[in-house]
mmCIF file of C-alpha atoms and ligand atoms in Angstrom:
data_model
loop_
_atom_site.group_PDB
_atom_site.id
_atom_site.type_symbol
_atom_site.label_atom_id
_atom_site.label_comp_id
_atom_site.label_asym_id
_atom_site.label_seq_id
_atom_site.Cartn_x
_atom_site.Cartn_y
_atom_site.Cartn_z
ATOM 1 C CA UNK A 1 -21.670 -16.057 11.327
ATOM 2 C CA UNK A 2 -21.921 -12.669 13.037
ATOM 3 C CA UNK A 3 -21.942 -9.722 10.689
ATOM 4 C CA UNK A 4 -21.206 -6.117 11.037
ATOM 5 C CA UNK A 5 -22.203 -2.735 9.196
ATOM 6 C CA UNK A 6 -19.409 -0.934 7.861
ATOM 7 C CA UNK A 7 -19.176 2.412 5.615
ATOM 8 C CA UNK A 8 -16.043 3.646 5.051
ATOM 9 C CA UNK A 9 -14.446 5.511 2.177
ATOM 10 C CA UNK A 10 -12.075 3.520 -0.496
ATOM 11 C CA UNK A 11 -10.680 5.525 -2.648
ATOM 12 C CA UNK A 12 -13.064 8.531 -2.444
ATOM 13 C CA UNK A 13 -15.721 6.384 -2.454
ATOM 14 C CA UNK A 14 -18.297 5.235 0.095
ATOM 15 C CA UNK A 15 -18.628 2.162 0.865
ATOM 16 C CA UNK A 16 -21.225 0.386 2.748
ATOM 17 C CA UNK A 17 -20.974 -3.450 3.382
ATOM 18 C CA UNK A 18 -21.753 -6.416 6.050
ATOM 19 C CA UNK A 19 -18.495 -8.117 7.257
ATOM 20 C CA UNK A 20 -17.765 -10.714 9.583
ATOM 21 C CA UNK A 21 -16.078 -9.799 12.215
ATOM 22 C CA UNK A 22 -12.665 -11.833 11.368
ATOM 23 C CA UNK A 23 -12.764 -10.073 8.075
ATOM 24 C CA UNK A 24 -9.138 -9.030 7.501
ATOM 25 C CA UNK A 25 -8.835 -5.433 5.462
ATOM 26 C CA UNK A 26 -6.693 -7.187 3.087
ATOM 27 C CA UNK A 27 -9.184 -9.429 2.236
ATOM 28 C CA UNK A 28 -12.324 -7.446 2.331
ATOM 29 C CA UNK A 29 -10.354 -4.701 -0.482
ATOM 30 C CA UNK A 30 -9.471 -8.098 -2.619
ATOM 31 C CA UNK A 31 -12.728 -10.141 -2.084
ATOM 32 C CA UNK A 32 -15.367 -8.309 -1.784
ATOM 33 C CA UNK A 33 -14.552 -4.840 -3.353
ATOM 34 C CA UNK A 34 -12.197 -6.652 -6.007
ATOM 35 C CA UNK A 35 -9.501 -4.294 -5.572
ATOM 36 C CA UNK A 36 -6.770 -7.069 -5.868
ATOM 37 C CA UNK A 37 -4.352 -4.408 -6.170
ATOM 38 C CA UNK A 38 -3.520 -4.829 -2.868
ATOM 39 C CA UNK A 39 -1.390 -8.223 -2.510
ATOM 40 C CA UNK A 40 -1.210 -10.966 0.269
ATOM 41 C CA UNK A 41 2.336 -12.410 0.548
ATOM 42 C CA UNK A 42 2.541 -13.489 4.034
ATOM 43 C CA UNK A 43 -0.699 -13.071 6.135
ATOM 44 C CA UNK A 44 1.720 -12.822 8.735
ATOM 45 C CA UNK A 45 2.748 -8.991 9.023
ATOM 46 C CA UNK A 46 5.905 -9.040 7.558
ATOM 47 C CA UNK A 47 6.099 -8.241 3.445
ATOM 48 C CA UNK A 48 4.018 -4.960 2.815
ATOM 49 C CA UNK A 49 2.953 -5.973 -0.074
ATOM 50 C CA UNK A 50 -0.899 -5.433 1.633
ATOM 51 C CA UNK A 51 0.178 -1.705 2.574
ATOM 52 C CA UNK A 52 -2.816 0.585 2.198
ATOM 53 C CA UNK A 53 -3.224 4.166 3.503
ATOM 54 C CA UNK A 54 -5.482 4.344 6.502
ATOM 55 C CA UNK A 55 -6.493 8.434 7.180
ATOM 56 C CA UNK A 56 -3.076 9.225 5.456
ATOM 57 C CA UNK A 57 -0.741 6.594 7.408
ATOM 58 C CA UNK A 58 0.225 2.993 5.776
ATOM 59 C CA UNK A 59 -1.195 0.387 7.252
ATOM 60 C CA UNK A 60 -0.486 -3.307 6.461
ATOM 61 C CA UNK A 61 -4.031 -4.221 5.778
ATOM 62 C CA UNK A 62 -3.729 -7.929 6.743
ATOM 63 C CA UNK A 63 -3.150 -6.602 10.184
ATOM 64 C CA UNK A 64 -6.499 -5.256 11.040
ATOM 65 C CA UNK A 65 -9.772 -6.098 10.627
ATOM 66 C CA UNK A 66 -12.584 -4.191 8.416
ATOM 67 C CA UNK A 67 -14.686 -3.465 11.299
ATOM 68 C CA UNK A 68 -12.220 -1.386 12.865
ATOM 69 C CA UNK A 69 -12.549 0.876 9.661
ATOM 70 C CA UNK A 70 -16.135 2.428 10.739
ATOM 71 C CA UNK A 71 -15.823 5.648 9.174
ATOM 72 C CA UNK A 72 -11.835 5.447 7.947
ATOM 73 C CA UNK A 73 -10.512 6.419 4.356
ATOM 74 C CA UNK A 74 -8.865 4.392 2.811
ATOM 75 C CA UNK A 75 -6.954 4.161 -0.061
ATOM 76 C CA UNK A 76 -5.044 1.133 -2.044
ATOM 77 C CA UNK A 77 -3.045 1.626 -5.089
ATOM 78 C CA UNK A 78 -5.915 1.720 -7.334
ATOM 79 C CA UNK A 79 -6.567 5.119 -5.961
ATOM 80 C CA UNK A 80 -3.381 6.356 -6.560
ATOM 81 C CA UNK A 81 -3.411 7.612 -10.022
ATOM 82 C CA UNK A 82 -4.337 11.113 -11.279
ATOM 83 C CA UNK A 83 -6.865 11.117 -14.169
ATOM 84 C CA UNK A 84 -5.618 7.765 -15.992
ATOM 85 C CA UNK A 85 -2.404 8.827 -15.889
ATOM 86 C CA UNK A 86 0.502 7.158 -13.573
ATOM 87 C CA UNK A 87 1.309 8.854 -10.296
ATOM 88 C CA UNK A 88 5.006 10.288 -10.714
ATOM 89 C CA UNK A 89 5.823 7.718 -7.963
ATOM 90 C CA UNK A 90 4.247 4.951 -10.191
ATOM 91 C CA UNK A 91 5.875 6.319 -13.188
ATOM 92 C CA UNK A 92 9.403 6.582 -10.832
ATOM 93 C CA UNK A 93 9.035 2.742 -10.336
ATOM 94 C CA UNK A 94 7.891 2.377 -14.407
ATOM 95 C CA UNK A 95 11.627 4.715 -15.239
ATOM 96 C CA UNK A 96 13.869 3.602 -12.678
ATOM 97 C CA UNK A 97 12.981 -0.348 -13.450
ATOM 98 C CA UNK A 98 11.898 -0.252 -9.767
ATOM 99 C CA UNK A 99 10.489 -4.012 -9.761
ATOM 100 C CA UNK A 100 10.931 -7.723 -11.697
ATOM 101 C CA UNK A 101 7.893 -9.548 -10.534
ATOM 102 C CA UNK A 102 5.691 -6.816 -9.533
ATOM 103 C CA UNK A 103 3.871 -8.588 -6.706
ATOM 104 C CA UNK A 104 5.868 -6.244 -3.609
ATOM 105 C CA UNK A 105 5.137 -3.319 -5.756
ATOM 106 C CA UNK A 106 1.987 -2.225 -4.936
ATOM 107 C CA UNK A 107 3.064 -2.046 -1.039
ATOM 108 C CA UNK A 108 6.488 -0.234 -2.073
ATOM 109 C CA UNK A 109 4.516 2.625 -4.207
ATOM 110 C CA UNK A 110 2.290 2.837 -0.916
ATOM 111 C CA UNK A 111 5.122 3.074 1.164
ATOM 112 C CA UNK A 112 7.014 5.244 -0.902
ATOM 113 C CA UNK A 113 4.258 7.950 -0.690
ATOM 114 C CA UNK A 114 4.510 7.661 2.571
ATOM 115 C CA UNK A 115 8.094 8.609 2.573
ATOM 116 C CA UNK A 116 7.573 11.386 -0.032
ATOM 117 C CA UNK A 117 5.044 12.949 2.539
ATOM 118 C CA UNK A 118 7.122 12.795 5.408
ATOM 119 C CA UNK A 119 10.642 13.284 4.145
ATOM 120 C CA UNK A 120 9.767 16.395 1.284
ATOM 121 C CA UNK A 121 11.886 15.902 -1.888
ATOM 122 C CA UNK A 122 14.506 14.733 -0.584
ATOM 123 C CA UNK A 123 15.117 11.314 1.209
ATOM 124 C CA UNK A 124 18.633 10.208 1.528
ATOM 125 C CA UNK A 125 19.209 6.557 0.234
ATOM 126 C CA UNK A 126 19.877 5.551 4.311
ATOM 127 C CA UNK A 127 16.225 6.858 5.134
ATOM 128 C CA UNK A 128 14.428 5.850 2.316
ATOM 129 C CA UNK A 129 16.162 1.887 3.336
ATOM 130 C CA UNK A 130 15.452 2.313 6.374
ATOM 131 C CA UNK A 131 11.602 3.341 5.857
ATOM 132 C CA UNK A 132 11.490 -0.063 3.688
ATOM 133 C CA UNK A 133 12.498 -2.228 6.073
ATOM 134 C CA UNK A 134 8.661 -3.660 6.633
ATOM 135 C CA UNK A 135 8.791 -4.483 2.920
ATOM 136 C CA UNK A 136 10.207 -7.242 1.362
ATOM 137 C CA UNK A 137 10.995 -7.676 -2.839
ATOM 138 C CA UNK A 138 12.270 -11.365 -3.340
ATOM 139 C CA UNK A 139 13.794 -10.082 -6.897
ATOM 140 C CA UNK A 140 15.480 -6.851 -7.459
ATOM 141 C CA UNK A 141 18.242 -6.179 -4.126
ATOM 142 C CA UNK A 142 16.215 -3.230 -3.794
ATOM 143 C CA UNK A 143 18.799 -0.733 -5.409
ATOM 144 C CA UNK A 144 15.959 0.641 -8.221
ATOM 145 C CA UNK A 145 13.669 0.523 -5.693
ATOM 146 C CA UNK A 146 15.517 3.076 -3.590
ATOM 147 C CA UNK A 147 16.066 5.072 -6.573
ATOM 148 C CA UNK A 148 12.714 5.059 -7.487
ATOM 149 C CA UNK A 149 11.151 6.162 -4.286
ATOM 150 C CA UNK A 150 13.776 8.911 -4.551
ATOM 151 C CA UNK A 151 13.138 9.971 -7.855
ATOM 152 C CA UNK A 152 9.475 9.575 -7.036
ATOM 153 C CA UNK A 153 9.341 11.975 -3.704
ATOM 154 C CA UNK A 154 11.442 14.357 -6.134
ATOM 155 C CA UNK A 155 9.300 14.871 -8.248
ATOM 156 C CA UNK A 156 6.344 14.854 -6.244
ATOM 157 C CA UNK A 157 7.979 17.995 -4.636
ATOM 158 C CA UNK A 158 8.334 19.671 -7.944
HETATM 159 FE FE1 FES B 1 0.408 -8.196 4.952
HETATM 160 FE FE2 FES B 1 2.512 -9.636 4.138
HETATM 161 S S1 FES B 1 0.430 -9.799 3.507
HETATM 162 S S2 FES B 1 2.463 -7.967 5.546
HETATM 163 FE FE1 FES B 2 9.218 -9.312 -7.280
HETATM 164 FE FE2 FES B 2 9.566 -7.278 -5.585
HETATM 165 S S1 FES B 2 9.603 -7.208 -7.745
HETATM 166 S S2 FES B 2 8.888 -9.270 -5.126
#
């Protein structure tokens, strides 16, 4: 099977590795670096719950392959806390009873980050639902989700 040198950085780390050249992101992060943080849900580019950050941006990692990472940072949600203790959007999610089953959550923290970033400390509900729209939850209607991404990119902006 051919193989290919990578190095990239995962969470602040470097990374060296041999991947085929079908290697999926979302499957080298879970398989070979056992970050299974990162969830599969579809393998077909439409839940989020495989979002990662690629240079800064969210990617849906089982839409691009590892090789195309030469060089990239990356980071998944096990990068994403400060010190052992819960990002303030994590701990949004934890107050605001932001998930049921958990499996979407992963991809929604991701995302909201994202949305933090981009829209300051203050999405509106419509934006924030509108960013979300490449990320499915089967369980909660979204409504604590919203919240939480809200109260999350609050408090991010202090
Ligand atoms: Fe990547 Fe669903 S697993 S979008
Ligand atoms: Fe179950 Fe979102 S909390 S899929």
């Amino acid at each position: 099977m051919p193989s290919n040198k990578i190095n990239m950085a995962v969470n602040g780390q470097a990374v060296s590795a041999e991947v085929d050249s079908r290697t999926l992101l979302a499957q080298f992060l879970r398989e070979d670096l056992k970050l299974t943080g990162t969830h599969v849900g579809c393998d077909t580019s439409q839940c989020g719950a495989c979002t990662v950050h690629i240079d800064g941006r969210p990617v849906k990692s089982c839409t691009i392959f590892a090789v195309q990472l030469e060089g990239a940072e990356v980071t998944t949600i096990e990068g994403v806390a400060e010190g052992g203790a819960l990002h303030p959007m994590q701990a949004a999610f934890k107050e605001e009873h932001g998930l049921q089953c958990g499996f979407c959550t992963p991809g929604m923290v991701m995302m909201g980050l994202d949305i933090a970033k981009r829209h300051g400390g203050a999405p509106t509900e419509g934006d924030i639902r509108n960013e979300l729209e490449g990320n499915l939850c089967r369980c909660t209607g979204y409504h604590n989700i919203v919240k939480a991404i809200a109260a999350g990119a609050k408090a991010m902006a202090g």
